[in-house]
mmCIF file of C-alpha atoms and ligand atoms in Angstrom:
data_model
loop_
_atom_site.group_PDB
_atom_site.id
_atom_site.type_symbol
_atom_site.label_atom_id
_atom_site.label_comp_id
_atom_site.label_asym_id
_atom_site.label_seq_id
_atom_site.Cartn_x
_atom_site.Cartn_y
_atom_site.Cartn_z
ATOM 1 C CA UNK M 1 0.000 0.000 0.000
ATOM 2 C CA UNK M 2 1.398 3.361 -1.034
ATOM 3 C CA UNK M 3 2.222 5.744 1.767
ATOM 4 C CA UNK M 4 0.097 8.867 1.838
ATOM 5 C CA UNK M 5 2.161 11.678 0.367
ATOM 6 C CA UNK M 6 1.441 15.073 1.788
ATOM 7 C CA UNK M 7 1.836 17.736 -0.877
ATOM 8 C CA UNK M 8 3.007 21.271 -0.150
ATOM 9 C CA UNK M 9 0.502 23.385 1.777
ATOM 10 C CA UNK M 10 -1.472 25.532 -0.638
ATOM 11 C CA UNK M 11 -3.406 28.143 1.370
ATOM 12 C CA UNK M 12 -6.969 28.829 0.251
ATOM 13 C CA UNK M 13 -9.729 31.318 0.985
ATOM 14 C CA UNK M 14 -10.482 29.686 4.371
ATOM 15 C CA UNK M 15 -6.852 30.014 5.419
ATOM 16 C CA UNK M 16 -6.696 33.734 4.577
ATOM 17 C CA UNK M 17 -10.007 34.234 6.401
ATOM 18 C CA UNK M 18 -8.302 32.738 9.484
ATOM 19 C CA UNK M 19 -5.513 35.292 9.184
ATOM 20 C CA UNK M 20 -8.124 38.044 8.754
ATOM 21 C CA UNK M 21 -9.901 36.824 11.903
ATOM 22 C CA UNK M 22 -6.653 36.789 13.879
ATOM 23 C CA UNK M 23 -5.871 40.394 12.855
ATOM 24 C CA UNK M 24 -9.442 41.463 13.701
ATOM 25 C CA UNK M 25 -9.130 39.820 17.131
ATOM 26 C CA UNK M 26 -5.841 41.614 17.872
ATOM 27 C CA UNK M 27 -7.417 44.880 16.712
ATOM 28 C CA UNK M 28 -10.296 44.547 19.154
ATOM 29 C CA UNK M 29 -8.138 43.349 22.055
ATOM 30 C CA UNK M 30 -5.276 45.855 21.777
ATOM 31 C CA UNK M 31 -7.465 48.914 22.230
ATOM 32 C CA UNK M 32 -5.130 51.036 24.340
ATOM 33 C CA UNK M 33 -3.305 52.586 21.377
ATOM 34 C CA UNK M 34 -3.885 56.142 20.067
ATOM 35 C CA UNK M 35 -7.656 56.702 19.693
ATOM 36 C CA UNK M 36 -8.380 53.094 20.642
ATOM 37 C CA UNK M 37 -7.300 51.210 17.536
ATOM 38 C CA UNK M 38 -4.281 50.155 15.503
ATOM 39 C CA UNK M 39 -6.595 50.182 12.466
ATOM 40 C CA UNK M 40 -5.477 53.544 11.041
ATOM 41 C CA UNK M 41 -1.759 52.815 11.285
ATOM 42 C CA UNK M 42 -2.273 49.366 9.693
ATOM 43 C CA UNK M 43 -4.054 51.026 6.780
ATOM 44 C CA UNK M 44 -1.225 53.532 6.451
ATOM 45 C CA UNK M 45 1.290 50.654 6.299
ATOM 46 C CA UNK M 46 -0.651 48.989 3.457
ATOM 47 C CA UNK M 47 -0.918 52.314 1.618
ATOM 48 C CA UNK M 48 2.775 53.180 1.948
ATOM 49 C CA UNK M 49 3.744 49.661 0.835
ATOM 50 C CA UNK M 50 1.574 50.097 -2.287
ATOM 51 C CA UNK M 51 2.009 53.798 -3.007
ATOM 52 C CA UNK M 52 5.627 53.501 -4.144
ATOM 53 C CA UNK M 53 4.436 52.067 -7.460
ATOM 54 C CA UNK M 54 5.753 53.607 -10.674
ATOM 55 C CA UNK M 55 3.821 52.584 -13.766
ATOM 56 C CA UNK M 56 6.618 53.553 -16.210
ATOM 57 C CA UNK M 57 9.213 51.209 -14.714
ATOM 58 C CA UNK M 58 6.722 48.810 -13.100
ATOM 59 C CA UNK M 59 8.727 49.083 -9.848
ATOM 60 C CA UNK M 60 7.552 49.501 -6.260
ATOM 61 C CA UNK M 61 4.108 48.546 -5.022
ATOM 62 C CA UNK M 62 2.998 46.052 -2.424
ATOM 63 C CA UNK M 63 4.797 43.059 -3.944
ATOM 64 C CA UNK M 64 7.982 42.675 -1.909
ATOM 65 C CA UNK M 65 7.355 44.261 1.505
ATOM 66 C CA UNK M 66 10.679 46.033 1.075
ATOM 67 C CA UNK M 67 9.835 48.514 3.836
ATOM 68 C CA UNK M 68 11.190 45.809 6.180
ATOM 69 C CA UNK M 69 14.678 46.964 5.170
ATOM 70 C CA UNK M 70 16.568 50.001 6.352
ATOM 71 C CA UNK M 71 16.745 52.196 3.285
ATOM 72 C CA UNK M 72 12.970 52.174 2.729
ATOM 73 C CA UNK M 73 11.879 51.716 6.343
ATOM 74 C CA UNK M 74 13.900 54.807 7.208
ATOM 75 C CA UNK M 75 12.328 57.064 4.570
ATOM 76 C CA UNK M 76 10.785 60.068 6.319
ATOM 77 C CA UNK M 77 7.297 59.224 5.023
ATOM 78 C CA UNK M 78 7.469 55.833 6.740
ATOM 79 C CA UNK M 79 8.209 57.175 10.232
ATOM 80 C CA UNK M 80 6.038 55.393 12.794
ATOM 81 C CA UNK M 81 5.091 52.468 10.578
ATOM 82 C CA UNK M 82 7.298 50.102 12.566
ATOM 83 C CA UNK M 83 4.454 50.197 15.107
ATOM 84 C CA UNK M 84 2.205 48.575 12.489
ATOM 85 C CA UNK M 85 4.838 46.062 11.358
ATOM 86 C CA UNK M 86 5.496 45.048 14.984
ATOM 87 C CA UNK M 87 1.759 44.660 15.620
ATOM 88 C CA UNK M 88 1.637 42.093 12.801
ATOM 89 C CA UNK M 89 4.700 40.096 13.880
ATOM 90 C CA UNK M 90 2.786 37.667 16.195
ATOM 91 C CA UNK M 91 0.305 37.059 13.356
ATOM 92 C CA UNK M 92 3.140 36.235 10.966
ATOM 93 C CA UNK M 93 4.537 33.801 13.579
ATOM 94 C CA UNK M 94 1.164 32.095 13.870
ATOM 95 C CA UNK M 95 0.717 31.844 10.072
ATOM 96 C CA UNK M 96 4.281 31.508 8.738
ATOM 97 C CA UNK M 97 3.039 30.517 5.258
ATOM 98 C CA UNK M 98 1.727 34.018 4.466
ATOM 99 C CA UNK M 99 4.178 36.477 2.890
ATOM 100 C CA UNK M 100 4.741 39.791 4.670
ATOM 101 C CA UNK M 101 3.564 41.447 1.441
ATOM 102 C CA UNK M 102 0.186 39.685 1.500
ATOM 103 C CA UNK M 103 -0.079 40.076 5.288
ATOM 104 C CA UNK M 104 0.381 43.866 5.183
ATOM 105 C CA UNK M 105 -2.276 44.252 2.487
ATOM 106 C CA UNK M 106 -4.662 41.813 4.152
ATOM 107 C CA UNK M 107 -4.282 43.825 7.357
ATOM 108 C CA UNK M 108 -5.164 47.006 5.439
ATOM 109 C CA UNK M 109 -8.289 45.269 4.130
ATOM 110 C CA UNK M 110 -9.100 44.061 7.639
ATOM 111 C CA UNK M 111 -8.528 47.525 9.154
ATOM 112 C CA UNK M 112 -10.924 49.169 6.680
ATOM 113 C CA UNK M 113 -13.642 46.548 7.151
ATOM 114 C CA UNK M 114 -13.304 46.398 10.947
ATOM 115 C CA UNK M 115 -13.525 50.216 11.130
ATOM 116 C CA UNK M 116 -16.934 49.832 9.442
ATOM 117 C CA UNK M 117 -15.756 50.708 5.958
ATOM 118 C CA UNK M 118 -16.742 48.928 2.730
ATOM 119 C CA UNK M 119 -15.626 45.440 1.736
ATOM 120 C CA UNK M 120 -12.315 45.399 -0.109
ATOM 121 C CA UNK M 121 -11.999 42.287 -2.309
ATOM 122 C CA UNK M 122 -8.539 40.710 -2.096
ATOM 123 C CA UNK M 123 -6.207 38.572 -4.148
ATOM 124 C CA UNK M 124 -3.237 36.709 -2.667
ATOM 125 C CA UNK M 125 0.077 35.992 -4.323
ATOM 126 C CA UNK M 126 2.504 38.732 -3.330
ATOM 127 C CA UNK M 127 5.993 37.471 -2.559
ATOM 128 C CA UNK M 128 8.629 39.027 -0.349
ATOM 129 C CA UNK M 129 11.698 40.411 -2.095
ATOM 130 C CA UNK M 130 15.137 41.419 -0.861
ATOM 131 C CA UNK M 131 16.476 44.862 -0.160
ATOM 132 C CA UNK M 132 17.704 45.373 -3.719
ATOM 133 C CA UNK M 133 14.019 46.027 -4.535
ATOM 134 C CA UNK M 134 13.726 48.965 -2.091
ATOM 135 C CA UNK M 135 12.330 52.021 -3.862
ATOM 136 C CA UNK M 136 14.111 55.397 -3.873
ATOM 137 C CA UNK M 137 12.954 58.020 -1.349
ATOM 138 C CA UNK M 138 10.409 60.591 -2.531
ATOM 139 C CA UNK M 139 7.745 58.397 -4.141
ATOM 140 C CA UNK M 140 5.108 59.069 -1.460
ATOM 141 C CA UNK M 141 3.241 62.393 -1.223
ATOM 142 C CA UNK M 142 4.595 65.398 0.672
ATOM 143 C CA UNK M 143 1.811 67.037 2.715
ATOM 144 C CA UNK M 144 3.256 70.551 2.354
ATOM 145 C CA UNK M 145 2.790 70.586 -1.430
ATOM 146 C CA UNK M 146 0.071 71.585 -3.946
ATOM 147 C CA UNK M 147 -2.194 70.111 -6.643
ATOM 148 C CA UNK M 148 0.679 69.686 -9.147
ATOM 149 C CA UNK M 149 2.471 67.440 -6.672
ATOM 150 C CA UNK M 150 -0.616 65.360 -5.845
ATOM 151 C CA UNK M 151 -1.310 64.790 -9.560
ATOM 152 C CA UNK M 152 2.345 63.933 -10.233
ATOM 153 C CA UNK M 153 2.589 61.424 -7.365
ATOM 154 C CA UNK M 154 -0.756 59.681 -7.877
ATOM 155 C CA UNK M 155 -0.510 60.015 -11.659
ATOM 156 C CA UNK M 156 2.756 58.059 -11.486
ATOM 157 C CA UNK M 157 0.750 55.230 -9.874
ATOM 158 C CA UNK M 158 -1.839 55.515 -12.667
ATOM 159 C CA UNK M 159 -4.712 57.198 -10.791
ATOM 160 C CA UNK M 160 -7.099 59.880 -12.090
ATOM 161 C CA UNK M 161 -8.510 62.891 -10.186
ATOM 162 C CA UNK M 162 -11.603 61.030 -9.007
ATOM 163 C CA UNK M 163 -9.539 58.179 -7.563
ATOM 164 C CA UNK M 164 -7.113 60.601 -5.875
ATOM 165 C CA UNK M 165 -10.004 62.229 -4.024
ATOM 166 C CA UNK M 166 -11.635 58.900 -3.145
ATOM 167 C CA UNK M 167 -8.375 57.582 -1.688
ATOM 168 C CA UNK M 168 -7.865 60.763 0.336
ATOM 169 C CA UNK M 169 -11.087 59.948 2.200
ATOM 170 C CA UNK M 170 -8.932 57.574 4.258
ATOM 171 C CA UNK M 171 -8.037 60.653 6.291
ATOM 172 C CA UNK M 172 -11.366 60.216 8.053
ATOM 173 C CA UNK M 173 -9.202 57.757 9.993
ATOM 174 C CA UNK M 174 -6.301 58.200 12.365
ATOM 175 C CA UNK M 175 -4.247 61.208 13.217
ATOM 176 C CA UNK M 176 -0.946 62.998 12.687
ATOM 177 C CA UNK M 177 1.812 62.553 15.265
ATOM 178 C CA UNK M 178 4.405 65.241 16.016
ATOM 179 C CA UNK M 179 7.092 62.584 16.500
ATOM 180 C CA UNK M 180 6.367 61.035 13.078
ATOM 181 C CA UNK M 181 5.365 63.541 10.396
ATOM 182 C CA UNK M 182 5.655 66.611 12.630
ATOM 183 C CA UNK M 183 1.973 67.426 12.062
ATOM 184 C CA UNK M 184 -0.525 67.114 14.885
ATOM 185 C CA UNK M 185 -4.086 65.914 15.406
ATOM 186 C CA UNK M 186 -6.992 64.017 13.813
ATOM 187 C CA UNK M 187 -9.040 65.025 10.760
ATOM 188 C CA UNK M 188 -12.421 63.952 12.173
ATOM 189 C CA UNK M 189 -14.225 63.442 15.480
ATOM 190 C CA UNK M 190 -14.453 59.662 14.888
ATOM 191 C CA UNK M 191 -10.939 58.628 13.800
ATOM 192 C CA UNK M 192 -11.533 54.903 14.211
ATOM 193 C CA UNK M 193 -14.718 54.686 12.097
ATOM 194 C CA UNK M 194 -14.656 55.133 8.335
ATOM 195 C CA UNK M 195 -17.255 57.661 7.167
ATOM 196 C CA UNK M 196 -17.417 60.477 4.605
ATOM 197 C CA UNK M 197 -16.907 62.985 7.435
ATOM 198 C CA UNK M 198 -13.522 64.048 6.062
ATOM 199 C CA UNK M 199 -15.288 65.470 2.991
ATOM 200 C CA UNK M 200 -18.144 66.980 4.988
ATOM 201 C CA UNK M 201 -15.746 68.706 7.366
ATOM 202 C CA UNK M 202 -13.590 69.993 4.510
ATOM 203 C CA UNK M 203 -16.667 71.750 3.116
ATOM 204 C CA UNK M 204 -18.560 72.709 6.258
ATOM 205 C CA UNK M 205 -15.872 73.907 8.652
ATOM 206 C CA UNK M 206 -13.842 77.067 8.414
ATOM 207 C CA UNK M 207 -10.141 76.248 8.175
ATOM 208 C CA UNK M 208 -7.376 78.617 9.259
ATOM 209 C CA UNK M 209 -3.602 78.286 9.606
ATOM 210 C CA UNK M 210 -2.735 76.878 13.024
ATOM 211 C CA UNK M 211 -0.528 79.205 15.033
ATOM 212 C CA UNK M 212 2.311 77.088 16.339
ATOM 213 C CA UNK M 213 5.972 76.267 15.838
ATOM 214 C CA UNK M 214 5.289 73.103 13.867
ATOM 215 C CA UNK M 215 4.914 72.600 10.104
ATOM 216 C CA UNK M 216 2.191 74.629 8.335
ATOM 217 C CA UNK M 217 -1.192 72.978 8.868
ATOM 218 C CA UNK M 218 -4.819 74.044 9.195
ATOM 219 C CA UNK M 219 -7.130 73.858 12.200
ATOM 220 C CA UNK M 220 -10.902 74.217 12.361
ATOM 221 C CA UNK M 221 -11.816 77.664 13.627
ATOM 222 C CA UNK M 222 -14.742 76.457 15.751
ATOM 223 C CA UNK M 223 -13.207 73.794 18.001
ATOM 224 C CA UNK M 224 -9.489 73.983 17.127
ATOM 225 C CA UNK M 225 -9.389 70.243 17.750
ATOM 226 C CA UNK M 226 -9.316 69.037 14.136
ATOM 227 C CA UNK M 227 -6.643 69.419 11.489
ATOM 228 C CA UNK M 228 -6.133 69.447 7.730
ATOM 229 C CA UNK M 229 -2.842 69.195 5.850
ATOM 230 C CA UNK M 230 -2.053 71.667 3.053
ATOM 231 C CA UNK M 231 -2.619 68.775 0.579
ATOM 232 C CA UNK M 232 -6.067 68.137 2.118
ATOM 233 C CA UNK M 233 -7.194 71.731 1.521
ATOM 234 C CA UNK M 234 -6.014 71.454 -2.096
ATOM 235 C CA UNK M 235 -8.952 69.098 -2.649
ATOM 236 C CA UNK M 236 -11.448 71.944 -2.194
ATOM 237 C CA UNK M 237 -9.335 74.627 -3.895
ATOM 238 C CA UNK M 238 -8.866 72.726 -7.159
ATOM 239 C CA UNK M 239 -12.094 72.700 -9.228
ATOM 240 C CA UNK M 240 -11.778 69.185 -10.575
ATOM 241 C CA UNK M 241 -10.908 67.691 -7.169
ATOM 242 C CA UNK M 242 -13.668 69.739 -5.555
ATOM 243 C CA UNK M 243 -16.391 68.213 -7.740
ATOM 244 C CA UNK M 244 -15.596 64.805 -6.216
ATOM 245 C CA UNK M 245 -15.385 66.170 -2.666
ATOM 246 C CA UNK M 246 -18.922 67.513 -3.224
ATOM 247 C CA UNK M 247 -20.172 64.132 -4.447
ATOM 248 C CA UNK M 248 -18.631 62.201 -1.534
ATOM 249 C CA UNK M 249 -19.784 64.703 1.103
ATOM 250 C CA UNK M 250 -23.349 64.292 -0.154
ATOM 251 C CA UNK M 251 -23.469 60.515 -0.377
ATOM 252 C CA UNK M 252 -21.616 58.058 1.832
ATOM 253 C CA UNK M 253 -22.626 55.091 -0.364
ATOM 254 C CA UNK M 254 -21.020 56.674 -3.424
ATOM 255 C CA UNK M 255 -17.876 57.357 -1.369
ATOM 256 C CA UNK M 256 -17.743 53.762 -0.077
ATOM 257 C CA UNK M 257 -18.151 52.281 -3.566
ATOM 258 C CA UNK M 258 -15.495 54.474 -5.181
ATOM 259 C CA UNK M 259 -13.155 54.213 -2.178
ATOM 260 C CA UNK M 260 -13.364 50.421 -2.307
ATOM 261 C CA UNK M 261 -12.619 50.355 -6.054
ATOM 262 C CA UNK M 262 -9.663 52.736 -5.726
ATOM 263 C CA UNK M 263 -8.155 50.989 -2.681
ATOM 264 C CA UNK M 264 -8.468 47.612 -4.392
ATOM 265 C CA UNK M 265 -6.531 49.024 -7.349
ATOM 266 C CA UNK M 266 -3.927 50.650 -5.070
ATOM 267 C CA UNK M 267 -3.308 47.399 -3.203
ATOM 268 C CA UNK M 268 -2.817 45.458 -6.466
ATOM 269 C CA UNK M 269 -0.423 47.844 -8.256
ATOM 270 C CA UNK M 270 2.517 45.985 -9.782
ATOM 271 C CA UNK M 271 1.614 42.565 -8.384
ATOM 272 C CA UNK M 272 1.940 39.619 -10.823
ATOM 273 C CA UNK M 273 -1.143 37.678 -9.676
ATOM 274 C CA UNK M 274 -1.984 34.123 -10.677
ATOM 275 C CA UNK M 275 -5.445 34.362 -9.043
ATOM 276 C CA UNK M 276 -7.765 35.771 -11.744
ATOM 277 C CA UNK M 277 -9.494 39.161 -11.407
ATOM 278 C CA UNK M 278 -12.946 37.587 -11.360
ATOM 279 C CA UNK M 279 -12.007 35.305 -8.465
ATOM 280 C CA UNK M 280 -11.146 37.794 -5.750
ATOM 281 C CA UNK M 281 -12.038 36.911 -2.162
ATOM 282 C CA UNK M 282 -14.242 38.978 0.124
ATOM 283 C CA UNK M 283 -13.627 38.341 3.799
ATOM 284 C CA UNK M 284 -16.271 38.220 6.496
ATOM 285 C CA UNK M 285 -15.954 40.987 9.064
ATOM 286 C CA UNK M 286 -16.067 40.212 12.782
ATOM 287 C CA UNK M 287 -19.534 41.773 12.968
ATOM 288 C CA UNK M 288 -21.029 40.131 9.815
HETATM 289 FE FE1 CCH A 1 -2.231 59.920 4.696
HETATM 290 N N1 CCH A 1 -1.084 60.943 6.039
HETATM 291 N N2 CCH A 1 -1.566 61.105 3.197
HETATM 292 N N3 CCH A 1 -3.252 58.791 3.358
HETATM 293 N N4 CCH A 1 -2.774 58.668 6.191
HETATM 294 C C1 CCH A 1 -0.997 60.719 7.379
HETATM 295 C C2 CCH A 1 -1.716 59.792 8.108
HETATM 296 C C3 CCH A 1 -2.570 58.858 7.535
HETATM 297 C C4 CCH A 1 -0.716 62.167 3.327
HETATM 298 C C5 CCH A 1 -0.021 62.543 4.470
HETATM 299 C C6 CCH A 1 -0.233 61.978 5.721
HETATM 300 C C7 CCH A 1 -3.328 59.015 2.003
HETATM 301 C C8 CCH A 1 -2.865 60.147 1.340
HETATM 302 C C9 CCH A 1 -2.028 61.083 1.902
HETATM 303 C C10 CCH A 1 -3.630 57.587 6.056
HETATM 304 C C11 CCH A 1 -4.064 57.024 4.867
HETATM 305 C C12 CCH A 1 -3.858 57.587 3.619
HETATM 306 C C13 CCH A 1 -0.054 61.628 7.955
HETATM 307 C C14 CCH A 1 0.329 61.676 9.425
HETATM 308 C C15 CCH A 1 0.420 62.414 6.925
HETATM 309 C C16 CCH A 1 1.430 63.548 7.039
HETATM 310 C C17 CCH A 1 1.392 60.629 9.774
HETATM 311 C C18 CCH A 1 1.750 60.650 11.240
HETATM 312 O O1 CCH A 1 2.215 61.696 11.700
HETATM 313 O O2 CCH A 1 1.559 59.607 11.912
HETATM 314 C C19 CCH A 1 -0.635 62.865 2.056
HETATM 315 C C20 CCH A 1 0.207 64.101 1.779
HETATM 316 C C21 CCH A 1 -1.461 62.213 1.183
HETATM 317 C C22 CCH A 1 -1.799 62.523 -0.235
HETATM 318 O O3 CCH A 1 -1.533 63.581 -0.758
HETATM 319 C C23 CCH A 1 -3.964 57.885 1.376
HETATM 320 C C24 CCH A 1 -4.187 57.735 -0.129
HETATM 321 C C25 CCH A 1 -4.286 56.986 2.384
HETATM 322 C C26 CCH A 1 -4.935 55.628 2.303
HETATM 323 C C27 CCH A 1 -5.704 55.222 1.310
HETATM 324 C C28 CCH A 1 -4.016 57.103 7.372
HETATM 325 C C29 CCH A 1 -4.985 55.954 7.679
HETATM 326 C C30 CCH A 1 -3.345 57.908 8.304
HETATM 327 C C31 CCH A 1 -3.424 57.829 9.831
HETATM 328 C C32 CCH A 1 -2.281 57.023 10.401
HETATM 329 C C33 CCH A 1 -2.286 56.951 11.914
HETATM 330 O O4 CCH A 1 -1.279 56.504 12.445
HETATM 331 O O5 CCH A 1 -3.276 57.308 12.553
#
């Protein structure tokens, strides 16, 4: 009788759902961080892993997880993201078969869904690469700049105006930290729940330069407890951007749909998937 041969472990949807569940559990249990959740910083990790993509050279993007290495991990834009990488380390130990690249993106998906955002369909298949694949500094946006810069940075990834505005709605979540970017404060009153409040506040509040010794940023005149970056205000100063801010402020469902589509595209930039586009997975949230 032939001995049973065990083939190599090929993870499937159920296995990735288990990883999702483990991240969601950690998110709900470790609630003593920042505004009560690691969700925002996990999303920022997934975004900064993906947002290095350059469509001309097909370099950068989430395939590789090269932010693990010093040159890229030390880029100014990535300050503070070690917190997110460290948060995921016990998960990686529990599920050693998942690549860091897939884990970081799956945790971004999980963060969005667990913070009551839309579903973000996911494909697996990213593989980790060595430090020779680190991207040069300067590929991520600089918050002190204007519309030309935003279009140049996101245009390099292949995004149009509408997608740039949709993606920016992520600033409903989290906050700026003086010891990371130098900026200070949250954009909304509910920084651990995804809503279209970022767009509503942009339009409804009065924004003035904050008087302080830090980098130039805006504060809301009424409560002085919220902030906007110079690049955030650009979205209501530029006519084309503004038309999308108006649409998203009016209708949260439209925002969720277009945010989900744009984030899905961001997370897949430059990844040579085997899993076909029409067979993406949608994970169950902890509250489904
Ligand atoms: Fe962002 N972001 N972001 N951002 N971001 C910061 C924090 C978050 C810019 C600058 C900053 C996107 C686009 C832009 C998040 C998601 C997205 C901070 C504060 C700066 C500065 C960092 C700190 O001090 O900790 C600029 C400039 C742009 C575009 O022009 C996009 C796109 C996304 C995701 C889709 C999230 C989430 C945070 C909160 C992180 C936290 O730790 O709370």
